[in-house]
């Protein structure tokens, strides 16, 4: 009753379907391909699921310094994503802190004289990652990963947080200091 399509016509239709469809052609899934249902664990001891609690390291700073800003910023971004994604630290336990740049004037003298040949301004950029509650077992792994991937020119220093660093981080507001002086002079004048 119905004409049987030729094999070549059927194969070209199938090829056109595979070629122009968005998803690749996949065979239908057989019933035996599905995973077996999980049986209750009656005869397994309870200590197999035990995960020991490792002590967490105290809060520490990973201080990165470099003379090239793009290199430093890219590596700090890598280190921050490593801590957030691979070591599973949340935003409260790992945060990035920028510090103002430091400018150093470098003088090059002529050989065997006190006459200055060239003067350079060397800028040092610094970024700090403050890490808290990192398991002590993972700390050595983190340090090894950062040390092996450290780009040329970037220095890594691991240190305890200090109040001097926090004070240096904030840029002083000269207008606020002027107003405070005026208030003190006004109080002492009364």
PDB file of C-alpha atoms in Angstrom:
ATOM      1  CA  UNK A   1       0.000   0.000   0.000  1.00  0.00           C
ATOM      2  CA  UNK A   2       2.716   2.464   0.959  1.00  0.00           C
ATOM      3  CA  UNK A   3       5.900   2.626  -1.056  1.00  0.00           C
ATOM      4  CA  UNK A   4       8.970   1.578   0.929  1.00  0.00           C
ATOM      5  CA  UNK A   5      11.631   4.311   0.842  1.00  0.00           C
ATOM      6  CA  UNK A   6      14.927   3.337  -0.605  1.00  0.00           C
ATOM      7  CA  UNK A   7      17.890   2.878   1.671  1.00  0.00           C
ATOM      8  CA  UNK A   8      19.834   5.750   0.168  1.00  0.00           C
ATOM      9  CA  UNK A   9      16.911   8.146   0.627  1.00  0.00           C
ATOM     10  CA  UNK A  10      16.489   7.050   4.273  1.00  0.00           C
ATOM     11  CA  UNK A  11      20.202   7.464   5.007  1.00  0.00           C
ATOM     12  CA  UNK A  12      20.307  10.955   3.465  1.00  0.00           C
ATOM     13  CA  UNK A  13      17.276  11.966   5.516  1.00  0.00           C
ATOM     14  CA  UNK A  14      18.943  10.710   8.692  1.00  0.00           C
ATOM     15  CA  UNK A  15      22.203  12.467   7.830  1.00  0.00           C
ATOM     16  CA  UNK A  16      20.375  15.725   7.140  1.00  0.00           C
ATOM     17  CA  UNK A  17      18.591  15.429  10.462  1.00  0.00           C
ATOM     18  CA  UNK A  18      21.874  14.933  12.306  1.00  0.00           C
ATOM     19  CA  UNK A  19      23.599  17.683  10.357  1.00  0.00           C
ATOM     20  CA  UNK A  20      20.947  20.369  10.837  1.00  0.00           C
ATOM     21  CA  UNK A  21      19.710  19.535  14.327  1.00  0.00           C
ATOM     22  CA  UNK A  22      21.157  21.483  17.242  1.00  0.00           C
ATOM     23  CA  UNK A  23      21.643  18.476  19.484  1.00  0.00           C
ATOM     24  CA  UNK A  24      23.747  15.554  18.312  1.00  0.00           C
ATOM     25  CA  UNK A  25      21.837  12.394  17.536  1.00  0.00           C
ATOM     26  CA  UNK A  26      21.694  10.127  20.573  1.00  0.00           C
ATOM     27  CA  UNK A  27      20.343   6.596  20.717  1.00  0.00           C
ATOM     28  CA  UNK A  28      17.420   5.963  23.015  1.00  0.00           C
ATOM     29  CA  UNK A  29      18.416   4.959  26.512  1.00  0.00           C
ATOM     30  CA  UNK A  30      17.864   1.341  27.439  1.00  0.00           C
ATOM     31  CA  UNK A  31      16.309   0.352  30.739  1.00  0.00           C
ATOM     32  CA  UNK A  32      19.424  -1.554  31.777  1.00  0.00           C
ATOM     33  CA  UNK A  33      21.533   1.630  31.488  1.00  0.00           C
ATOM     34  CA  UNK A  34      19.876   3.176  34.527  1.00  0.00           C
ATOM     35  CA  UNK A  35      21.738   2.804  37.835  1.00  0.00           C
ATOM     36  CA  UNK A  36      20.544   0.235  40.310  1.00  0.00           C
ATOM     37  CA  UNK A  37      18.528   1.569  43.255  1.00  0.00           C
ATOM     38  CA  UNK A  38      20.593   2.192  46.384  1.00  0.00           C
ATOM     39  CA  UNK A  39      19.961  -0.388  49.085  1.00  0.00           C
ATOM     40  CA  UNK A  40      19.895   0.584  52.751  1.00  0.00           C
ATOM     41  CA  UNK A  41      23.281   0.256  54.413  1.00  0.00           C
ATOM     42  CA  UNK A  42      22.474  -2.179  57.154  1.00  0.00           C
ATOM     43  CA  UNK A  43      25.699  -4.073  57.558  1.00  0.00           C
ATOM     44  CA  UNK A  44      28.198  -1.203  57.213  1.00  0.00           C
ATOM     45  CA  UNK A  45      29.831   0.201  60.346  1.00  0.00           C
ATOM     46  CA  UNK A  46      29.125   3.820  61.293  1.00  0.00           C
ATOM     47  CA  UNK A  47      32.754   4.922  61.374  1.00  0.00           C
ATOM     48  CA  UNK A  48      33.068   4.702  57.570  1.00  0.00           C
ATOM     49  CA  UNK A  49      31.291   8.050  57.215  1.00  0.00           C
ATOM     50  CA  UNK A  50      33.382   9.702  59.916  1.00  0.00           C
ATOM     51  CA  UNK A  51      35.366  12.716  58.740  1.00  0.00           C
ATOM     52  CA  UNK A  52      37.895  13.975  61.282  1.00  0.00           C
ATOM     53  CA  UNK A  53      37.796  17.639  62.254  1.00  0.00           C
ATOM     54  CA  UNK A  54      41.109  19.313  61.587  1.00  0.00           C
ATOM     55  CA  UNK A  55      42.000  22.403  63.590  1.00  0.00           C
ATOM     56  CA  UNK A  56      41.643  25.683  61.713  1.00  0.00           C
ATOM     57  CA  UNK A  57      44.628  27.962  61.328  1.00  0.00           C
ATOM     58  CA  UNK A  58      44.502  31.369  62.953  1.00  0.00           C
ATOM     59  CA  UNK A  59      43.819  34.405  60.830  1.00  0.00           C
ATOM     60  CA  UNK A  60      46.766  35.251  58.588  1.00  0.00           C
ATOM     61  CA  UNK A  61      47.549  37.608  55.723  1.00  0.00           C
ATOM     62  CA  UNK A  62      48.875  36.666  52.316  1.00  0.00           C
ATOM     63  CA  UNK A  63      50.700  39.839  51.286  1.00  0.00           C
ATOM     64  CA  UNK A  64      51.565  40.241  47.592  1.00  0.00           C
ATOM     65  CA  UNK A  65      53.853  43.039  46.346  1.00  0.00           C
ATOM     66  CA  UNK A  66      54.931  43.859  42.813  1.00  0.00           C
ATOM     67  CA  UNK A  67      56.097  46.774  40.665  1.00  0.00           C
ATOM     68  CA  UNK A  68      53.709  45.935  37.797  1.00  0.00           C
ATOM     69  CA  UNK A  69      50.049  46.503  38.591  1.00  0.00           C
ATOM     70  CA  UNK A  70      48.393  44.190  35.970  1.00  0.00           C
ATOM     71  CA  UNK A  71      50.554  41.198  36.927  1.00  0.00           C
ATOM     72  CA  UNK A  72      49.833  41.678  40.614  1.00  0.00           C
ATOM     73  CA  UNK A  73      46.102  42.192  40.164  1.00  0.00           C
ATOM     74  CA  UNK A  74      45.767  39.099  37.958  1.00  0.00           C
ATOM     75  CA  UNK A  75      47.641  36.854  40.382  1.00  0.00           C
ATOM     76  CA  UNK A  76      45.703  38.105  43.413  1.00  0.00           C
ATOM     77  CA  UNK A  77      42.489  37.402  41.497  1.00  0.00           C
ATOM     78  CA  UNK A  78      43.772  33.854  40.834  1.00  0.00           C
ATOM     79  CA  UNK A  79      44.707  33.342  44.505  1.00  0.00           C
ATOM     80  CA  UNK A  80      41.341  34.681  45.678  1.00  0.00           C
ATOM     81  CA  UNK A  81      39.401  32.400  43.316  1.00  0.00           C
ATOM     82  CA  UNK A  82      41.585  29.468  44.400  1.00  0.00           C
ATOM     83  CA  UNK A  83      40.673  30.082  48.036  1.00  0.00           C
ATOM     84  CA  UNK A  84      36.977  30.618  47.293  1.00  0.00           C
ATOM     85  CA  UNK A  85      36.434  27.737  44.841  1.00  0.00           C
ATOM     86  CA  UNK A  86      39.001  25.023  45.600  1.00  0.00           C
ATOM     87  CA  UNK A  87      39.373  25.496  49.350  1.00  0.00           C
ATOM     88  CA  UNK A  88      35.673  26.367  49.786  1.00  0.00           C
ATOM     89  CA  UNK A  89      36.180  29.490  51.904  1.00  0.00           C
ATOM     90  CA  UNK A  90      33.237  31.859  52.112  1.00  0.00           C
ATOM     91  CA  UNK A  91      33.309  35.646  51.766  1.00  0.00           C
ATOM     92  CA  UNK A  92      33.650  36.046  55.545  1.00  0.00           C
ATOM     93  CA  UNK A  93      36.750  33.836  55.682  1.00  0.00           C
ATOM     94  CA  UNK A  94      38.604  35.207  52.651  1.00  0.00           C
ATOM     95  CA  UNK A  95      38.653  38.844  51.646  1.00  0.00           C
ATOM     96  CA  UNK A  96      40.881  40.969  49.478  1.00  0.00           C
ATOM     97  CA  UNK A  97      42.248  44.282  50.739  1.00  0.00           C
ATOM     98  CA  UNK A  98      43.944  46.875  48.508  1.00  0.00           C
ATOM     99  CA  UNK A  99      46.689  49.091  49.895  1.00  0.00           C
ATOM    100  CA  UNK A 100      47.831  52.447  48.520  1.00  0.00           C
ATOM    101  CA  UNK A 101      50.879  52.427  46.324  1.00  0.00           C
ATOM    102  CA  UNK A 102      54.292  53.356  47.682  1.00  0.00           C
ATOM    103  CA  UNK A 103      56.572  55.580  45.651  1.00  0.00           C
ATOM    104  CA  UNK A 104      60.341  55.362  46.021  1.00  0.00           C
ATOM    105  CA  UNK A 105      62.793  57.701  44.299  1.00  0.00           C
ATOM    106  CA  UNK A 106      65.901  55.923  43.033  1.00  0.00           C
ATOM    107  CA  UNK A 107      69.014  57.870  42.027  1.00  0.00           C
ATOM    108  CA  UNK A 108      71.696  56.421  39.738  1.00  0.00           C
ATOM    109  CA  UNK A 109      75.109  58.013  40.143  1.00  0.00           C
ATOM    110  CA  UNK A 110      77.838  58.339  37.574  1.00  0.00           C
ATOM    111  CA  UNK A 111      80.769  55.965  38.152  1.00  0.00           C
ATOM    112  CA  UNK A 112      83.135  57.133  40.899  1.00  0.00           C
ATOM    113  CA  UNK A 113      81.352  60.448  41.515  1.00  0.00           C
ATOM    114  CA  UNK A 114      78.505  61.989  43.465  1.00  0.00           C
ATOM    115  CA  UNK A 115      76.845  63.409  40.372  1.00  0.00           C
ATOM    116  CA  UNK A 116      73.350  61.996  39.711  1.00  0.00           C
ATOM    117  CA  UNK A 117      73.060  60.446  36.257  1.00  0.00           C
ATOM    118  CA  UNK A 118      69.354  59.414  36.323  1.00  0.00           C
ATOM    119  CA  UNK A 119      66.461  59.589  38.725  1.00  0.00           C
ATOM    120  CA  UNK A 120      63.633  57.057  38.679  1.00  0.00           C
ATOM    121  CA  UNK A 121      60.377  56.813  40.524  1.00  0.00           C
ATOM    122  CA  UNK A 122      59.758  53.198  41.533  1.00  0.00           C
ATOM    123  CA  UNK A 123      56.127  52.375  42.402  1.00  0.00           C
ATOM    124  CA  UNK A 124      55.352  49.338  44.572  1.00  0.00           C
ATOM    125  CA  UNK A 125      51.804  47.976  44.586  1.00  0.00           C
ATOM    126  CA  UNK A 126      50.503  45.813  47.417  1.00  0.00           C
ATOM    127  CA  UNK A 127      47.451  43.599  47.834  1.00  0.00           C
ATOM    128  CA  UNK A 128      46.572  41.506  50.877  1.00  0.00           C
ATOM    129  CA  UNK A 129      44.305  38.477  51.182  1.00  0.00           C
ATOM    130  CA  UNK A 130      43.021  38.037  54.721  1.00  0.00           C
ATOM    131  CA  UNK A 131      42.373  34.322  55.303  1.00  0.00           C
ATOM    132  CA  UNK A 132      40.529  32.954  58.301  1.00  0.00           C
ATOM    133  CA  UNK A 133      39.404  29.430  59.339  1.00  0.00           C
ATOM    134  CA  UNK A 134      41.484  27.560  56.774  1.00  0.00           C
ATOM    135  CA  UNK A 135      42.048  23.958  57.925  1.00  0.00           C
ATOM    136  CA  UNK A 136      45.648  23.501  59.040  1.00  0.00           C
ATOM    137  CA  UNK A 137      46.060  20.475  56.758  1.00  0.00           C
ATOM    138  CA  UNK A 138      45.227  22.567  53.689  1.00  0.00           C
ATOM    139  CA  UNK A 139      47.511  25.458  54.602  1.00  0.00           C
ATOM    140  CA  UNK A 140      50.692  23.755  53.373  1.00  0.00           C
ATOM    141  CA  UNK A 141      48.920  22.818  50.135  1.00  0.00           C
ATOM    142  CA  UNK A 142      47.844  26.437  49.624  1.00  0.00           C
ATOM    143  CA  UNK A 143      51.348  27.780  50.231  1.00  0.00           C
ATOM    144  CA  UNK A 144      52.868  25.259  47.814  1.00  0.00           C
ATOM    145  CA  UNK A 145      50.302  26.090  45.111  1.00  0.00           C
ATOM    146  CA  UNK A 146      50.889  29.817  45.434  1.00  0.00           C
ATOM    147  CA  UNK A 147      54.683  29.473  45.566  1.00  0.00           C
ATOM    148  CA  UNK A 148      54.834  27.273  42.450  1.00  0.00           C
ATOM    149  CA  UNK A 149      52.513  29.536  40.440  1.00  0.00           C
ATOM    150  CA  UNK A 150      54.021  32.829  41.608  1.00  0.00           C
ATOM    151  CA  UNK A 151      54.780  35.005  38.562  1.00  0.00           C
ATOM    152  CA  UNK A 152      58.081  36.712  38.059  1.00  0.00           C
ATOM    153  CA  UNK A 153      58.344  39.945  40.002  1.00  0.00           C
ATOM    154  CA  UNK A 154      55.604  39.158  42.524  1.00  0.00           C
ATOM    155  CA  UNK A 155      56.673  38.672  46.139  1.00  0.00           C
ATOM    156  CA  UNK A 156      54.608  36.636  48.592  1.00  0.00           C
ATOM    157  CA  UNK A 157      54.801  37.180  52.330  1.00  0.00           C
ATOM    158  CA  UNK A 158      52.738  35.308  54.926  1.00  0.00           C
ATOM    159  CA  UNK A 159      52.239  37.310  58.103  1.00  0.00           C
ATOM    160  CA  UNK A 160      50.002  37.847  61.086  1.00  0.00           C
ATOM    161  CA  UNK A 161      47.617  40.815  60.870  1.00  0.00           C
ATOM    162  CA  UNK A 162      48.869  43.960  62.591  1.00  0.00           C
ATOM    163  CA  UNK A 163      47.357  47.312  63.477  1.00  0.00           C
ATOM    164  CA  UNK A 164      50.102  49.205  61.623  1.00  0.00           C
ATOM    165  CA  UNK A 165      48.999  47.647  58.345  1.00  0.00           C
ATOM    166  CA  UNK A 166      45.409  48.691  58.991  1.00  0.00           C
ATOM    167  CA  UNK A 167      46.484  52.262  59.733  1.00  0.00           C
ATOM    168  CA  UNK A 168      48.609  52.439  56.582  1.00  0.00           C
ATOM    169  CA  UNK A 169      45.716  51.180  54.479  1.00  0.00           C
ATOM    170  CA  UNK A 170      43.529  54.218  55.080  1.00  0.00           C
ATOM    171  CA  UNK A 171      44.441  57.389  53.220  1.00  0.00           C
ATOM    172  CA  UNK A 172      44.226  60.406  55.546  1.00  0.00           C
ATOM    173  CA  UNK A 173      41.595  63.012  54.753  1.00  0.00           C
ATOM    174  CA  UNK A 174      43.236  66.428  55.081  1.00  0.00           C
ATOM    175  CA  UNK A 175      39.939  68.329  55.291  1.00  0.00           C
ATOM    176  CA  UNK A 176      38.769  66.229  58.233  1.00  0.00           C
ATOM    177  CA  UNK A 177      42.088  66.793  59.996  1.00  0.00           C
ATOM    178  CA  UNK A 178      41.750  70.567  59.454  1.00  0.00           C
ATOM    179  CA  UNK A 179      38.226  70.551  60.924  1.00  0.00           C
ATOM    180  CA  UNK A 180      39.418  68.541  63.949  1.00  0.00           C
ATOM    181  CA  UNK A 181      42.189  71.079  64.570  1.00  0.00           C
ATOM    182  CA  UNK A 182      39.676  73.928  64.352  1.00  0.00           C
ATOM    183  CA  UNK A 183      37.372  72.155  66.831  1.00  0.00           C
ATOM    184  CA  UNK A 184      40.265  71.624  69.266  1.00  0.00           C
ATOM    185  CA  UNK A 185      41.326  75.278  68.928  1.00  0.00           C
ATOM    186  CA  UNK A 186      37.717  76.365  69.481  1.00  0.00           C
ATOM    187  CA  UNK A 187      37.412  74.244  72.647  1.00  0.00           C
ATOM    188  CA  UNK A 188      40.748  75.410  74.072  1.00  0.00           C
ATOM    189  CA  UNK A 189      39.860  79.085  73.281  1.00  0.00           C
ATOM    190  CA  UNK A 190      36.582  78.945  75.264  1.00  0.00           C
TER     191      UNK A 190
END
